[in-house]
């Protein structure tokens, strides 16, 4: 068994959309930190709760490997990586503990403006570009649609204009990016927001009490906000 740990380590995004709101939420729970010189680690001062500042994509894996205890990440990233693990027969290693009410967006299918959209069956035989292959493939399977998933790590919205794909599956918030690329959303796959992610199982050492304390404060802070 892993050695018992007496501090809680939370992974958050180093920079990006969720970085500031995640820190603000944790601050509102009464946490404060002293930053390391490289700005990758923040040592908890008011409570033994430390932060690790990382890329959002690394957060589920850090929890799965036990490097971090909790993380703040988009549900879209958590579900995609969970789907990826399932796809290769691995056991679930993390789950959503709380929805946090910021970073809202949806994972949606979008097609060129010129398409006359009637039903999802129109996607049969088409190429769909996405950075979320596990979630898209799962959804296509539930719809019994055979389409080709084209995996791109970024700039998904220009794929149709470049002739790489016929449609896309990407995150949408205001819809301005789709419109600027002559695309229109036709189907939502997942409603997403930032979530507190943690392991499948509760902690069996002092981290359990710290996590309970943090969750109580978090629930209080979330109630005040909404
Ligand atoms: O560097 P790192 O890997 O940590 O950051 P990142 O660039 O991968 O992530 P980041 O900061 O862009 O997003 C972090 C999380 O914010 C995502 O995983 C989502 O959970 C959430 N989020 C909320 C969004 C959006 N809204 C969003 N609009 N993530 C991305 N977008 C992009 C979208 O991909 C598209 O390109 O914004 C564009 C669409 O925006 P609209 O407003 O034009 O529709
Ligand atoms: Zn990322």
mmCIF file of C-alpha atoms and ligand atoms in Angstrom:
data_model
loop_
_atom_site.group_PDB
_atom_site.id
_atom_site.type_symbol
_atom_site.label_atom_id
_atom_site.label_comp_id
_atom_site.label_asym_id
_atom_site.label_seq_id
_atom_site.Cartn_x
_atom_site.Cartn_y
_atom_site.Cartn_z
ATOM 1 C CA UNK A 1 0.000 0.000 0.000
ATOM 2 C CA UNK A 2 1.068 3.597 -0.672
ATOM 3 C CA UNK A 3 2.400 5.487 2.372
ATOM 4 C CA UNK A 4 -0.254 7.508 4.206
ATOM 5 C CA UNK A 5 -0.174 11.165 3.257
ATOM 6 C CA UNK A 6 -1.091 13.969 5.593
ATOM 7 C CA UNK A 7 -1.488 16.798 3.081
ATOM 8 C CA UNK A 8 -4.029 17.106 0.272
ATOM 9 C CA UNK A 9 -2.719 17.934 -3.197
ATOM 10 C CA UNK A 10 -5.052 19.536 -5.743
ATOM 11 C CA UNK A 11 -4.142 19.877 -9.433
ATOM 12 C CA UNK A 12 -5.443 22.974 -11.204
ATOM 13 C CA UNK A 13 -4.799 24.503 -14.619
ATOM 14 C CA UNK A 14 -1.607 26.599 -14.662
ATOM 15 C CA UNK A 15 -2.967 29.027 -17.240
ATOM 16 C CA UNK A 16 -6.097 29.069 -19.339
ATOM 17 C CA UNK A 17 -9.809 29.468 -18.871
ATOM 18 C CA UNK A 18 -10.107 27.586 -15.587
ATOM 19 C CA UNK A 19 -6.924 28.789 -13.868
ATOM 20 C CA UNK A 20 -8.150 31.973 -12.195
ATOM 21 C CA UNK A 21 -11.703 30.864 -11.335
ATOM 22 C CA UNK A 22 -10.338 27.646 -9.783
ATOM 23 C CA UNK A 23 -7.956 29.555 -7.523
ATOM 24 C CA UNK A 24 -10.646 32.096 -6.651
ATOM 25 C CA UNK A 25 -13.041 29.311 -5.632
ATOM 26 C CA UNK A 26 -10.430 27.597 -3.457
ATOM 27 C CA UNK A 27 -9.494 30.967 -1.904
ATOM 28 C CA UNK A 28 -13.146 31.521 -1.045
ATOM 29 C CA UNK A 29 -12.920 28.227 0.888
ATOM 30 C CA UNK A 30 -10.331 29.879 3.143
ATOM 31 C CA UNK A 31 -7.233 28.409 1.506
ATOM 32 C CA UNK A 32 -4.077 30.426 0.909
ATOM 33 C CA UNK A 33 -0.668 29.426 -0.427
ATOM 34 C CA UNK A 34 2.961 30.301 -0.720
ATOM 35 C CA UNK A 35 4.153 29.919 -4.310
ATOM 36 C CA UNK A 36 7.328 28.067 -5.237
ATOM 37 C CA UNK A 37 9.838 29.985 -7.340
ATOM 38 C CA UNK A 38 9.055 27.968 -10.497
ATOM 39 C CA UNK A 39 5.326 28.664 -9.998
ATOM 40 C CA UNK A 40 4.412 24.990 -10.385
ATOM 41 C CA UNK A 41 3.671 24.231 -6.759
ATOM 42 C CA UNK A 42 1.786 26.252 -4.141
ATOM 43 C CA UNK A 43 2.270 25.287 -0.514
ATOM 44 C CA UNK A 44 -0.907 25.522 1.572
ATOM 45 C CA UNK A 45 -0.552 27.873 4.536
ATOM 46 C CA UNK A 46 -3.947 28.066 6.210
ATOM 47 C CA UNK A 47 -4.627 24.339 5.715
ATOM 48 C CA UNK A 48 -2.409 21.437 4.573
ATOM 49 C CA UNK A 49 -3.857 21.682 1.058
ATOM 50 C CA UNK A 50 -1.284 22.234 -1.695
ATOM 51 C CA UNK A 51 -1.772 23.101 -5.374
ATOM 52 C CA UNK A 52 0.014 21.689 -8.393
ATOM 53 C CA UNK A 53 -0.254 23.931 -11.490
ATOM 54 C CA UNK A 54 -0.431 21.833 -14.666
ATOM 55 C CA UNK A 55 -2.001 21.494 -18.116
ATOM 56 C CA UNK A 56 -5.670 20.589 -17.849
ATOM 57 C CA UNK A 57 -5.154 17.439 -19.953
ATOM 58 C CA UNK A 58 -2.738 16.062 -17.335
ATOM 59 C CA UNK A 59 -5.182 16.349 -14.422
ATOM 60 C CA UNK A 60 -7.133 13.054 -14.763
ATOM 61 C CA UNK A 61 -3.895 11.075 -15.166
ATOM 62 C CA UNK A 62 -2.331 12.736 -12.116
ATOM 63 C CA UNK A 63 -5.350 11.617 -10.071
ATOM 64 C CA UNK A 64 -5.291 8.106 -11.591
ATOM 65 C CA UNK A 65 -1.602 7.763 -10.705
ATOM 66 C CA UNK A 66 -2.132 9.106 -7.178
ATOM 67 C CA UNK A 67 0.282 12.005 -7.797
ATOM 68 C CA UNK A 68 -2.558 14.398 -6.956
ATOM 69 C CA UNK A 69 -5.576 13.713 -4.773
ATOM 70 C CA UNK A 70 -8.099 16.031 -6.405
ATOM 71 C CA UNK A 71 -8.255 18.260 -9.458
ATOM 72 C CA UNK A 72 -10.303 21.023 -11.056
ATOM 73 C CA UNK A 73 -10.897 20.261 -14.721
ATOM 74 C CA UNK A 74 -13.566 20.486 -17.406
ATOM 75 C CA UNK A 75 -16.080 17.628 -17.374
ATOM 76 C CA UNK A 76 -15.294 17.289 -21.112
ATOM 77 C CA UNK A 77 -11.654 16.389 -20.351
ATOM 78 C CA UNK A 78 -12.596 14.051 -17.496
ATOM 79 C CA UNK A 79 -15.195 12.133 -19.529
ATOM 80 C CA UNK A 80 -12.956 11.935 -22.612
ATOM 81 C CA UNK A 81 -10.078 10.427 -20.661
ATOM 82 C CA UNK A 82 -12.436 8.103 -18.796
ATOM 83 C CA UNK A 83 -13.802 6.928 -22.156
ATOM 84 C CA UNK A 84 -10.265 6.462 -23.451
ATOM 85 C CA UNK A 85 -9.417 4.251 -20.454
ATOM 86 C CA UNK A 86 -12.584 2.195 -20.876
ATOM 87 C CA UNK A 87 -11.784 1.775 -24.567
ATOM 88 C CA UNK A 88 -8.553 -0.009 -23.694
ATOM 89 C CA UNK A 89 -10.145 -2.055 -20.928
ATOM 90 C CA UNK A 90 -8.786 -0.134 -17.946
ATOM 91 C CA UNK A 91 -10.779 0.312 -14.754
ATOM 92 C CA UNK A 92 -12.242 3.747 -13.949
ATOM 93 C CA UNK A 93 -9.681 5.698 -11.904
ATOM 94 C CA UNK A 94 -11.366 9.076 -11.346
ATOM 95 C CA UNK A 95 -14.829 10.578 -11.216
ATOM 96 C CA UNK A 96 -16.660 13.874 -10.829
ATOM 97 C CA UNK A 97 -17.093 14.832 -7.169
ATOM 98 C CA UNK A 98 -18.788 18.211 -7.607
ATOM 99 C CA UNK A 99 -19.929 20.469 -10.449
ATOM 100 C CA UNK A 100 -18.425 23.923 -9.840
ATOM 101 C CA UNK A 101 -20.628 26.279 -11.857
ATOM 102 C CA UNK A 102 -17.984 27.992 -14.022
ATOM 103 C CA UNK A 103 -16.292 27.177 -17.348
ATOM 104 C CA UNK A 104 -19.644 26.287 -18.882
ATOM 105 C CA UNK A 105 -19.677 25.051 -22.496
ATOM 106 C CA UNK A 106 -21.039 22.169 -24.528
ATOM 107 C CA UNK A 107 -19.489 19.534 -26.743
ATOM 108 C CA UNK A 108 -21.458 19.870 -29.951
ATOM 109 C CA UNK A 109 -21.601 18.600 -33.490
ATOM 110 C CA UNK A 110 -21.443 21.328 -36.100
ATOM 111 C CA UNK A 111 -21.906 21.177 -39.838
ATOM 112 C CA UNK A 112 -21.328 23.699 -42.653
ATOM 113 C CA UNK A 113 -23.951 26.481 -42.787
ATOM 114 C CA UNK A 114 -25.020 25.264 -46.223
ATOM 115 C CA UNK A 115 -26.124 21.821 -45.003
ATOM 116 C CA UNK A 116 -29.852 21.358 -44.706
ATOM 117 C CA UNK A 117 -29.954 19.543 -41.384
ATOM 118 C CA UNK A 118 -32.697 16.980 -40.873
ATOM 119 C CA UNK A 119 -31.316 14.185 -38.697
ATOM 120 C CA UNK A 120 -28.169 12.634 -37.291
ATOM 121 C CA UNK A 121 -28.400 9.851 -39.900
ATOM 122 C CA UNK A 122 -26.974 12.388 -42.374
ATOM 123 C CA UNK A 123 -23.604 11.860 -40.684
ATOM 124 C CA UNK A 124 -23.352 8.266 -41.951
ATOM 125 C CA UNK A 125 -20.196 7.856 -44.009
ATOM 126 C CA UNK A 126 -18.994 11.389 -43.226
ATOM 127 C CA UNK A 127 -15.654 12.467 -41.733
ATOM 128 C CA UNK A 128 -15.962 14.291 -38.380
ATOM 129 C CA UNK A 129 -12.982 16.185 -36.952
ATOM 130 C CA UNK A 130 -12.608 16.358 -33.158
ATOM 131 C CA UNK A 131 -10.228 16.491 -30.201
ATOM 132 C CA UNK A 132 -12.701 14.265 -28.324
ATOM 133 C CA UNK A 133 -12.503 10.940 -30.194
ATOM 134 C CA UNK A 134 -13.654 8.751 -27.298
ATOM 135 C CA UNK A 135 -16.772 10.834 -26.591
ATOM 136 C CA UNK A 136 -17.618 11.222 -30.272
ATOM 137 C CA UNK A 137 -17.120 7.510 -30.991
ATOM 138 C CA UNK A 138 -19.284 6.549 -27.993
ATOM 139 C CA UNK A 139 -22.036 8.880 -29.144
ATOM 140 C CA UNK A 140 -21.880 7.653 -32.763
ATOM 141 C CA UNK A 141 -22.152 4.079 -31.491
ATOM 142 C CA UNK A 142 -25.266 4.874 -29.420
ATOM 143 C CA UNK A 143 -26.793 6.478 -32.541
ATOM 144 C CA UNK A 144 -25.765 3.461 -34.683
ATOM 145 C CA UNK A 145 -23.989 5.803 -37.110
ATOM 146 C CA UNK A 146 -20.909 4.694 -38.998
ATOM 147 C CA UNK A 147 -18.771 7.792 -39.560
ATOM 148 C CA UNK A 148 -15.031 8.385 -39.712
ATOM 149 C CA UNK A 149 -13.531 10.150 -36.686
ATOM 150 C CA UNK A 150 -10.629 12.432 -37.661
ATOM 151 C CA UNK A 151 -8.555 13.247 -34.577
ATOM 152 C CA UNK A 152 -7.078 16.759 -34.420
ATOM 153 C CA UNK A 153 -5.452 18.316 -31.367
ATOM 154 C CA UNK A 154 -6.418 21.893 -32.245
ATOM 155 C CA UNK A 155 -7.965 24.203 -34.847
ATOM 156 C CA UNK A 156 -10.776 21.722 -35.337
ATOM 157 C CA UNK A 157 -13.117 24.423 -36.650
ATOM 158 C CA UNK A 158 -11.086 25.016 -39.814
ATOM 159 C CA UNK A 159 -10.994 21.318 -40.795
ATOM 160 C CA UNK A 160 -14.088 21.485 -43.054
ATOM 161 C CA UNK A 161 -12.694 24.470 -44.988
ATOM 162 C CA UNK A 162 -9.369 22.660 -45.395
ATOM 163 C CA UNK A 163 -11.180 19.621 -46.764
ATOM 164 C CA UNK A 164 -9.983 17.442 -43.851
ATOM 165 C CA UNK A 165 -13.486 16.709 -42.620
ATOM 166 C CA UNK A 166 -17.175 17.173 -43.470
ATOM 167 C CA UNK A 167 -18.302 18.128 -39.955
ATOM 168 C CA UNK A 168 -16.766 18.785 -36.542
ATOM 169 C CA UNK A 169 -17.385 17.955 -32.894
ATOM 170 C CA UNK A 170 -15.950 20.660 -30.621
ATOM 171 C CA UNK A 171 -16.559 22.771 -27.526
ATOM 172 C CA UNK A 172 -18.900 25.690 -28.004
ATOM 173 C CA UNK A 173 -19.719 28.515 -25.625
ATOM 174 C CA UNK A 174 -20.924 31.676 -27.384
ATOM 175 C CA UNK A 175 -20.995 30.051 -30.830
ATOM 176 C CA UNK A 176 -18.941 32.923 -32.331
ATOM 177 C CA UNK A 177 -16.089 30.628 -33.421
ATOM 178 C CA UNK A 178 -18.462 28.333 -35.287
ATOM 179 C CA UNK A 179 -20.180 31.268 -36.979
ATOM 180 C CA UNK A 180 -16.827 32.777 -38.003
ATOM 181 C CA UNK A 181 -16.020 29.480 -39.721
ATOM 182 C CA UNK A 182 -19.387 29.154 -41.488
ATOM 183 C CA UNK A 183 -20.473 26.274 -39.280
ATOM 184 C CA UNK A 184 -23.664 25.758 -37.290
ATOM 185 C CA UNK A 185 -24.248 23.608 -34.182
ATOM 186 C CA UNK A 186 -26.787 20.842 -34.781
ATOM 187 C CA UNK A 187 -26.498 18.481 -31.812
ATOM 188 C CA UNK A 188 -25.208 18.679 -28.224
ATOM 189 C CA UNK A 189 -23.309 15.601 -27.011
ATOM 190 C CA UNK A 190 -22.389 16.803 -23.525
ATOM 191 C CA UNK A 191 -23.087 19.819 -21.308
ATOM 192 C CA UNK A 192 -19.824 20.685 -19.587
ATOM 193 C CA UNK A 193 -18.487 22.904 -16.823
ATOM 194 C CA UNK A 194 -15.531 22.854 -14.450
ATOM 195 C CA UNK A 195 -15.750 20.038 -11.918
ATOM 196 C CA UNK A 196 -13.900 18.887 -8.831
ATOM 197 C CA UNK A 197 -12.493 15.502 -9.812
ATOM 198 C CA UNK A 198 -11.270 12.870 -7.391
ATOM 199 C CA UNK A 199 -10.537 9.164 -7.197
ATOM 200 C CA UNK A 200 -13.258 6.502 -7.382
ATOM 201 C CA UNK A 201 -12.681 5.564 -3.734
ATOM 202 C CA UNK A 202 -12.581 7.744 -0.612
ATOM 203 C CA UNK A 203 -9.198 8.359 1.051
ATOM 204 C CA UNK A 204 -8.348 6.021 3.926
ATOM 205 C CA UNK A 205 -5.972 8.340 5.790
ATOM 206 C CA UNK A 206 -6.036 11.927 7.108
ATOM 207 C CA UNK A 207 -6.634 13.171 3.555
ATOM 208 C CA UNK A 208 -10.213 11.897 3.943
ATOM 209 C CA UNK A 209 -10.881 14.377 6.763
ATOM 210 C CA UNK A 210 -9.218 17.192 4.797
ATOM 211 C CA UNK A 211 -11.294 16.356 1.723
ATOM 212 C CA UNK A 212 -14.503 16.325 3.816
ATOM 213 C CA UNK A 213 -13.627 19.716 5.279
ATOM 214 C CA UNK A 214 -12.871 21.113 1.829
ATOM 215 C CA UNK A 215 -16.138 19.727 0.389
ATOM 216 C CA UNK A 216 -18.174 21.288 3.221
ATOM 217 C CA UNK A 217 -16.572 24.679 2.578
ATOM 218 C CA UNK A 218 -16.924 24.251 -1.181
ATOM 219 C CA UNK A 219 -20.618 23.444 -0.897
ATOM 220 C CA UNK A 220 -21.054 26.535 1.281
ATOM 221 C CA UNK A 221 -19.200 28.725 -1.218
ATOM 222 C CA UNK A 222 -21.195 27.292 -4.148
ATOM 223 C CA UNK A 223 -24.510 27.911 -2.322
ATOM 224 C CA UNK A 224 -23.624 31.563 -1.787
ATOM 225 C CA UNK A 225 -22.733 31.988 -5.463
ATOM 226 C CA UNK A 226 -25.969 30.585 -6.870
HETATM 227 O O1 LIG B 1 -2.876 24.757 -21.642
HETATM 228 P P1 LIG B 1 -3.964 23.822 -21.284
HETATM 229 O O2 LIG B 1 -3.894 22.492 -21.990
HETATM 230 O O3 LIG B 1 -4.114 23.691 -19.793
HETATM 231 O O4 LIG B 1 -5.321 24.563 -21.736
HETATM 232 P P2 LIG B 1 -6.317 24.301 -22.971
HETATM 233 O O5 LIG B 1 -5.956 25.276 -24.037
HETATM 234 O O6 LIG B 1 -6.411 22.852 -23.299
HETATM 235 O O7 LIG B 1 -7.707 24.659 -22.298
HETATM 236 P P3 LIG B 1 -8.555 26.017 -22.210
HETATM 237 O O8 LIG B 1 -7.980 26.909 -21.165
HETATM 238 O O9 LIG B 1 -8.822 26.586 -23.561
HETATM 239 O O10 LIG B 1 -9.931 25.398 -21.714
HETATM 240 C C1 LIG B 1 -10.042 24.763 -20.483
HETATM 241 C C2 LIG B 1 -11.478 24.293 -20.294
HETATM 242 O O11 LIG B 1 -12.376 25.419 -20.365
HETATM 243 C C3 LIG B 1 -12.029 23.349 -21.351
HETATM 244 O O12 LIG B 1 -11.604 22.000 -21.179
HETATM 245 C C4 LIG B 1 -13.538 23.510 -21.129
HETATM 246 O O13 LIG B 1 -13.956 22.677 -20.053
HETATM 247 C C5 LIG B 1 -13.681 24.972 -20.695
HETATM 248 N N1 LIG B 1 -14.236 25.840 -21.756
HETATM 249 C C6 LIG B 1 -15.333 26.639 -21.603
HETATM 250 C C7 LIG B 1 -13.808 25.988 -23.010
HETATM 251 C C8 LIG B 1 -14.676 26.901 -23.650
HETATM 252 N N2 LIG B 1 -15.598 27.283 -22.736
HETATM 253 C C9 LIG B 1 -14.451 27.267 -25.029
HETATM 254 N N3 LIG B 1 -15.205 28.066 -25.583
HETATM 255 N N4 LIG B 1 -12.760 25.461 -23.685
HETATM 256 C C10 LIG B 1 -12.534 25.830 -24.965
HETATM 257 N N5 LIG B 1 -13.335 26.701 -25.662
HETATM 258 C C11 LIG B 1 -12.931 27.002 -27.089
HETATM 259 C C12 LIG B 1 -13.515 26.001 -28.090
HETATM 260 O O14 LIG B 1 -12.678 24.869 -28.212
HETATM 261 C C13 LIG B 1 -13.543 26.814 -29.375
HETATM 262 O O15 LIG B 1 -12.291 26.841 -30.001
HETATM 263 O O16 LIG B 1 -13.380 28.270 -27.502
HETATM 264 C C14 LIG B 1 -13.849 28.195 -28.857
HETATM 265 C C15 LIG B 1 -15.345 28.391 -28.911
HETATM 266 O O17 LIG B 1 -15.754 29.469 -28.149
HETATM 267 P P4 LIG B 1 -17.026 30.331 -28.661
HETATM 268 O O18 LIG B 1 -17.333 31.251 -27.521
HETATM 269 O O19 LIG B 1 -16.593 31.057 -29.890
HETATM 270 O O20 LIG B 1 -18.165 29.360 -28.916
HETATM 271 ZN ZN1 LIG B 2 -5.463 21.335 -22.594
#
